[in-house]
Short mmCIF file of C-alpha atoms and ligand atoms in Angstrom, two decimals:
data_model
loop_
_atom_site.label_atom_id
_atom_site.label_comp_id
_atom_site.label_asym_id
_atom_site.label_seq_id
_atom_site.Cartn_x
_atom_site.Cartn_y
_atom_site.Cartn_z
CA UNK J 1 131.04 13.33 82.24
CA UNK J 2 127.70 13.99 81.29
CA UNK J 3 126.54 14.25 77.52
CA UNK J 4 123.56 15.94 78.06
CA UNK J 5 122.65 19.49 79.87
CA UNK J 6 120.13 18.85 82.80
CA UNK J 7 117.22 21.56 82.66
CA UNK J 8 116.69 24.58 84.00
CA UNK J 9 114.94 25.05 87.69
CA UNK J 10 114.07 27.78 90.44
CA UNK J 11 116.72 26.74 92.34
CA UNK J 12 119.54 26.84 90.53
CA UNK J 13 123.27 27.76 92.09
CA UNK J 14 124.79 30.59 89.87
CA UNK J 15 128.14 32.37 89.44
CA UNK J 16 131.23 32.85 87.06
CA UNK J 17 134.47 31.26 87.81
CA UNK J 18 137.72 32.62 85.29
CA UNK J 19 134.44 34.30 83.05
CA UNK J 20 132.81 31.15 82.79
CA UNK J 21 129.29 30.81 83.28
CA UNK J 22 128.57 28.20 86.60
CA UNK J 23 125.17 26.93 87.03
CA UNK J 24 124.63 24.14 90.15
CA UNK J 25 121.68 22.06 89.74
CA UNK J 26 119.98 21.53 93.05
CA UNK J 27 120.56 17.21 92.34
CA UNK J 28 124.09 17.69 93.01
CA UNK J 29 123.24 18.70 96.34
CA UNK J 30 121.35 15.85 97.08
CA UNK J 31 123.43 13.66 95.25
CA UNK J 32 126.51 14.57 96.91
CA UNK J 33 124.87 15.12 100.69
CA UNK J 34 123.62 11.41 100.17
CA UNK J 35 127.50 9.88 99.34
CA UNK J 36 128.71 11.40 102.42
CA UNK J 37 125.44 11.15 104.79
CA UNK J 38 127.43 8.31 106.86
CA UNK J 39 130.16 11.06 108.21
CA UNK J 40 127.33 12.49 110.34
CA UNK J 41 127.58 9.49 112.58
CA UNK J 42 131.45 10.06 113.29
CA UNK J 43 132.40 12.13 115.71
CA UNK J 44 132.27 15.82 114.74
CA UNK J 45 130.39 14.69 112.24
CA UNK J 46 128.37 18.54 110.98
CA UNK J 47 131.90 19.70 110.28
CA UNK J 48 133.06 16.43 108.24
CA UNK J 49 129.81 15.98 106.39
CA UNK J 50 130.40 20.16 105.55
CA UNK J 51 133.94 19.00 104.52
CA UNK J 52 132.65 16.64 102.22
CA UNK J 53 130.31 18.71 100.56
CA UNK J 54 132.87 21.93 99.89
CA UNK J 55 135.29 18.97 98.76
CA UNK J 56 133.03 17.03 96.38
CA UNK J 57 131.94 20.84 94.97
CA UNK J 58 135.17 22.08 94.78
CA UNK J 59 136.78 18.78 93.05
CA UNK J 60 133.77 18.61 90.40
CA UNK J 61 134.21 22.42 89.35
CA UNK J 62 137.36 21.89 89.39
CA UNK J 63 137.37 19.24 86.84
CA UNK J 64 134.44 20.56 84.74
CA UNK J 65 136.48 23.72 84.67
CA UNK J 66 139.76 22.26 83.31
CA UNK J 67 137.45 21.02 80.00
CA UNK J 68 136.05 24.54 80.41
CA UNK J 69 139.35 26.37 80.15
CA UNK J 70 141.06 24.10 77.68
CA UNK J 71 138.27 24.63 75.61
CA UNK J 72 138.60 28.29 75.92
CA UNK J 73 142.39 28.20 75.20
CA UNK J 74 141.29 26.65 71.74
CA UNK J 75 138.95 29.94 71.56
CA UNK J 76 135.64 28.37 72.27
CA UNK J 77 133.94 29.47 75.00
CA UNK J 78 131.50 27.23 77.23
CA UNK J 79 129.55 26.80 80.61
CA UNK J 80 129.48 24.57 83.09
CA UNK J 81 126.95 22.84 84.81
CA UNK J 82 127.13 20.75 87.52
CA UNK J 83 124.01 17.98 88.36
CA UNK J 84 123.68 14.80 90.09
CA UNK J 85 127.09 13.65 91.39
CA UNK J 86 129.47 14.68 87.94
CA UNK J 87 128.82 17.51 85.84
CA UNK J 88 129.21 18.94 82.12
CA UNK J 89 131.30 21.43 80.81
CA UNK J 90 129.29 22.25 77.09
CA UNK J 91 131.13 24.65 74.74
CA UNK J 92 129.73 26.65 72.17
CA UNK J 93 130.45 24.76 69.39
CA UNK J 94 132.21 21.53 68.00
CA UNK J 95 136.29 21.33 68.29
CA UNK J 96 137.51 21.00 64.28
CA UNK J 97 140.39 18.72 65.29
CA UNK J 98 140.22 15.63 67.00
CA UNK J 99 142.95 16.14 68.67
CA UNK J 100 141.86 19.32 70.98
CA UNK J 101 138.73 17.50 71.30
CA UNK J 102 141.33 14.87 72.91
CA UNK J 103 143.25 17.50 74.76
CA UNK J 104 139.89 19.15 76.65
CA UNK J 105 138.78 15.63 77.33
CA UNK J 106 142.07 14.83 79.13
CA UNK J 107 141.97 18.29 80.62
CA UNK J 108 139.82 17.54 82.95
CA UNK J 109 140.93 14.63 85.05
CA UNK J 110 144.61 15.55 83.97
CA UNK J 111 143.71 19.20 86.05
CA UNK J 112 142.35 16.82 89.35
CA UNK J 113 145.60 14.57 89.32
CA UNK J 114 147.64 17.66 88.98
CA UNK J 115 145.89 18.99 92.11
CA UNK J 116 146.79 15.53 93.59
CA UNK J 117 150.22 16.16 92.57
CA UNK J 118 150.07 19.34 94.38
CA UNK J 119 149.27 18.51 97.41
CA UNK J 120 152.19 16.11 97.66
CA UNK J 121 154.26 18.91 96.96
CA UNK J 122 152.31 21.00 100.11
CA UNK J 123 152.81 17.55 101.96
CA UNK J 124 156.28 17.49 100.90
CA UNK J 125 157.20 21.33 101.50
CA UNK J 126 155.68 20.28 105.53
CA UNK J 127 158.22 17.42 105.85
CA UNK J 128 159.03 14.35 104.73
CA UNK J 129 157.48 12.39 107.31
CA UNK J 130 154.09 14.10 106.20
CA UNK J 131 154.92 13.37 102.35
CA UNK J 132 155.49 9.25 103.18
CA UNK J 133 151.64 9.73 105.32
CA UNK J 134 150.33 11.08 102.15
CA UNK J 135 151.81 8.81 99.49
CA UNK J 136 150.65 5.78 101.58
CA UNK J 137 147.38 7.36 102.15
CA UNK J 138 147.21 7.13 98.43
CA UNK J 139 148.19 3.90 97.99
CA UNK J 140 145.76 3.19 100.84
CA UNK J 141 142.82 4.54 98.16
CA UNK J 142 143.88 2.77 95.38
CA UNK J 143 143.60 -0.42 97.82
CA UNK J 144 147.77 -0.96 98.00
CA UNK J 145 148.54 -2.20 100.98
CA UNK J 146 151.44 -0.14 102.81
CA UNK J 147 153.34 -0.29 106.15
CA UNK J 148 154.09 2.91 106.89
CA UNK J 149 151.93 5.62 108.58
CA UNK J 150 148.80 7.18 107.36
CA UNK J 151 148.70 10.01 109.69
CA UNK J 152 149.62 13.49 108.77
CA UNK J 153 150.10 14.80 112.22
CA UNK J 154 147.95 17.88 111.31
CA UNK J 155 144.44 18.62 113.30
CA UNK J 156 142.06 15.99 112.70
CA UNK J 157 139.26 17.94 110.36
CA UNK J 158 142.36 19.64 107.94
CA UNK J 159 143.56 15.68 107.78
CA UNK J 160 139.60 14.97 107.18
CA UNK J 161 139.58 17.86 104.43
CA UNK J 162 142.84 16.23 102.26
CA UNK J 163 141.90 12.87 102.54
CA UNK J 164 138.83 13.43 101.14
CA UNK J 165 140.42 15.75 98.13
CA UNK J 166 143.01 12.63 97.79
CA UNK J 167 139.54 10.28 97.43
CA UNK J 168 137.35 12.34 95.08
CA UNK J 169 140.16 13.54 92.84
CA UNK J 170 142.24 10.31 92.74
CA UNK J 171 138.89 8.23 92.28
CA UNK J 172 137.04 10.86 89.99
CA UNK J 173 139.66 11.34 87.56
CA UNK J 174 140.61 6.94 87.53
CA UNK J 175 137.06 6.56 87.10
CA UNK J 176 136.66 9.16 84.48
CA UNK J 177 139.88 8.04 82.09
CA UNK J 178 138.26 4.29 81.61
CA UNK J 179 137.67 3.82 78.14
CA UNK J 180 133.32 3.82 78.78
CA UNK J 181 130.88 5.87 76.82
CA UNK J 182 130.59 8.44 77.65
CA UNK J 183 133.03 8.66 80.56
CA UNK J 184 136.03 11.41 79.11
CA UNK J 185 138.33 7.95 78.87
CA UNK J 186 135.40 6.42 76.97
CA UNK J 187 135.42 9.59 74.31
CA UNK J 188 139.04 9.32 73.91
CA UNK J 189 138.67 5.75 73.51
CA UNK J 190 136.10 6.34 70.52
CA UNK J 191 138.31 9.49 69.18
CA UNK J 192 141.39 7.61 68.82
CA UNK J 193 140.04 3.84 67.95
CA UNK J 194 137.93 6.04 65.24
CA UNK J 195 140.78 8.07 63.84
CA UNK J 196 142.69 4.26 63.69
CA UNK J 197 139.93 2.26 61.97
CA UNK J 198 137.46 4.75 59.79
CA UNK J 199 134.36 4.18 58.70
CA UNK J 200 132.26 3.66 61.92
CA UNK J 201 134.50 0.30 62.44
CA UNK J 202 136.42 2.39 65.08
CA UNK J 203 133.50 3.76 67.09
CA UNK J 204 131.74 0.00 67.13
CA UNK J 205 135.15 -1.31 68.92
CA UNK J 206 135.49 1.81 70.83
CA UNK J 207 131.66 1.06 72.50
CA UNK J 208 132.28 -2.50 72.28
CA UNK J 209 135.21 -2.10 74.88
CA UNK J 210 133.00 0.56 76.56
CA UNK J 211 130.28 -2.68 77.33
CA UNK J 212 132.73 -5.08 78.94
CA UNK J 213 134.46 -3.27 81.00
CA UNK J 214 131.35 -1.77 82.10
CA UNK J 215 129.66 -4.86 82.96
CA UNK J 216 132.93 -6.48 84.30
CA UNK J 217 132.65 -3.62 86.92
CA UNK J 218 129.26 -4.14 87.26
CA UNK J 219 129.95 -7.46 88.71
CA UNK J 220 133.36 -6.38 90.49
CA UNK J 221 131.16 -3.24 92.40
CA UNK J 222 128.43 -5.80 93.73
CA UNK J 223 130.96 -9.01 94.36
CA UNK J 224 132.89 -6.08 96.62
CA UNK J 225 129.50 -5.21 98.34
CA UNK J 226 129.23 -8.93 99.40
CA UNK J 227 133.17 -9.30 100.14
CA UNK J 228 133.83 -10.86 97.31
CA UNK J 229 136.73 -10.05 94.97
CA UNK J 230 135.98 -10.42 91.53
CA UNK J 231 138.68 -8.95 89.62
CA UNK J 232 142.19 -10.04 91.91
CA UNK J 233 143.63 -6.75 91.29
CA UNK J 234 141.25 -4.47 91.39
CA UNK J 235 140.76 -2.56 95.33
CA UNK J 236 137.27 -3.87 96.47
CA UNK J 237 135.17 -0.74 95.64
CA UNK J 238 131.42 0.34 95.15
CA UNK J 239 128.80 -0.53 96.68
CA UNK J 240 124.48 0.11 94.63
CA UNK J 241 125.75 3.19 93.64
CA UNK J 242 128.36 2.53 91.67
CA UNK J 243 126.69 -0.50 90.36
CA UNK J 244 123.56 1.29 89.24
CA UNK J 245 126.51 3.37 87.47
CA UNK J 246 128.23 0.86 85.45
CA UNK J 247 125.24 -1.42 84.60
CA UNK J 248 123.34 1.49 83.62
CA UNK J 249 126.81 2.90 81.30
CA UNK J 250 126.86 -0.87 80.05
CA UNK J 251 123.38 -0.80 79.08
CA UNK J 252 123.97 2.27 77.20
CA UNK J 253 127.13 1.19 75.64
CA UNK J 254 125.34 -2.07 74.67
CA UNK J 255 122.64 -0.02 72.69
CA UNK J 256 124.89 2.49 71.08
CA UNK J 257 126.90 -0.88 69.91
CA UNK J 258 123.24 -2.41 68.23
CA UNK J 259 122.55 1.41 66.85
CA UNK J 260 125.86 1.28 65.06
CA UNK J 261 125.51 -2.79 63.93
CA UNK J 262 122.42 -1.61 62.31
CA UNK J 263 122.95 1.75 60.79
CA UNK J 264 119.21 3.15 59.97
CA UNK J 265 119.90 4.31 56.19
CA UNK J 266 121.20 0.05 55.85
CA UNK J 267 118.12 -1.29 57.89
CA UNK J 268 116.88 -2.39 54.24
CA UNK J 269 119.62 -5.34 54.25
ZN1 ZN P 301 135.07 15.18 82.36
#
């Protein structure tokens, strides 16, 4: 999701996954041990808040490495790095067609929903009864109210570790495909609105979506905080966090949109 690599420090995580380069910024520790400090007041809560953190690692690689791979498919090699709660897959050099810049953009929240898909299939191989649990625990996420059951009938901290894979990678890759600079969605928003309509016109649309939808979640994230529901059919969702997120992606949005209204080299007219 990230644009821009995070800088080197003494603490730094390092290993290869598939030959590519990992590096693990200590911020996405204390990013991601923050999001899930509230499972250390359930019960058993060491082991969930340890399931949270190997989930939230494993679901970020996982999605910085299908960029990473795709990339590598269309021979150009990269690295990953992961920082704060998201991370950056940077390749060597530019992709010379848009559309495998489109494909390794897709790749990577395509590569969490296919784990999501996945796991039904696991779910699905254990019984039926534990594939209807999983499909409404889903819909449960994605704030569609079901009747059946949510249980899984497996032990309690396995049930822990795929609900929270069903959250991060369901939620992750949603998030992720929404058309906002410079979310992947918001990239392949600009790629294709700029391959449509030339000339910069594209890309000024393309950021223009970018800044409502932004700042219509903006308002949804704190409305939900206070039990409100802004947008009807939208789950309540978000809380500061994800606020801070989307008004911050708005703000940025909103000054990539003035950048592009007043070119520099036309600043004269
Ligand atoms: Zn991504």
């Amino acid at each position: 999701m990230l644009l821009l690599e995070p800088g080197h420090t003494a603490y730094d995580l390092r290993f290869r996954v598939f030959g590519i380069p990992v590096r693990v910024h200590p911020m996405f520790w204390l990013f991601t041990a923050i999001l899930g400090f509230s499972a250390l007041n359930e019960e058993n809560g060491t082991a969930k808040f340890a399931i949270w953190i190997v989930c939230v690692f494993s679901s970020i690689l996982l999605h910085e490495l299908g960029h990473a791979l795709t990339g590598k498919i269309f021979g150009n090699d990269g690295h990953i790095v992961l920082y704060a709660f998201g991370g950056v897959a940077v390749h060597r050099r530019q992709f010379h067609h848009r559309w495998q810049r489109i494909v390794v953009l897709f790749a990577g929240p395509g590569i969490q929903l296919a784990l999501v898909g996945c796991m039904l299939v696991g779910l699905a191989c254990m019984g039926e009864e534990r594939l209807e649990a999983g499909i409404n625990l889903i819909l449960a996420l994605l704030g569609i109210p079901s009747q059946g059951p949510i249980s899984l009938g497996l032990h309690p901290l396995l049930q822990r570790a795929i609900f929270d894979l069903f959250f991060i990678n369901m939620f992750w890759a949603l998030i992720n495909l929404l058309p906002i600079y410079p979310l992947d969605g918001g990239q392949i928003s600009k790629e294709s609105l700029d391959a449509a309509m030339p000339g910069g016109q594209g890309e000024r649309v393309a950021y223009g979506i970018s800044m409502v939808i932004a700042a219509l979640l903006t308002i949804h994230c704190i409305a939900s905080a206070n039990h409100v529901k802004f947008i009807p059919f939208l789950p309540a969702f978000g809380g500061i966090f994800a606020a801070l997120l989307f008004g911050s992606l708005a703000v940025e949005s909103w000054q990539l949109l003035q950048q592009h209204r007043h070119p520099p080299w036309r600043r004269e007219d």
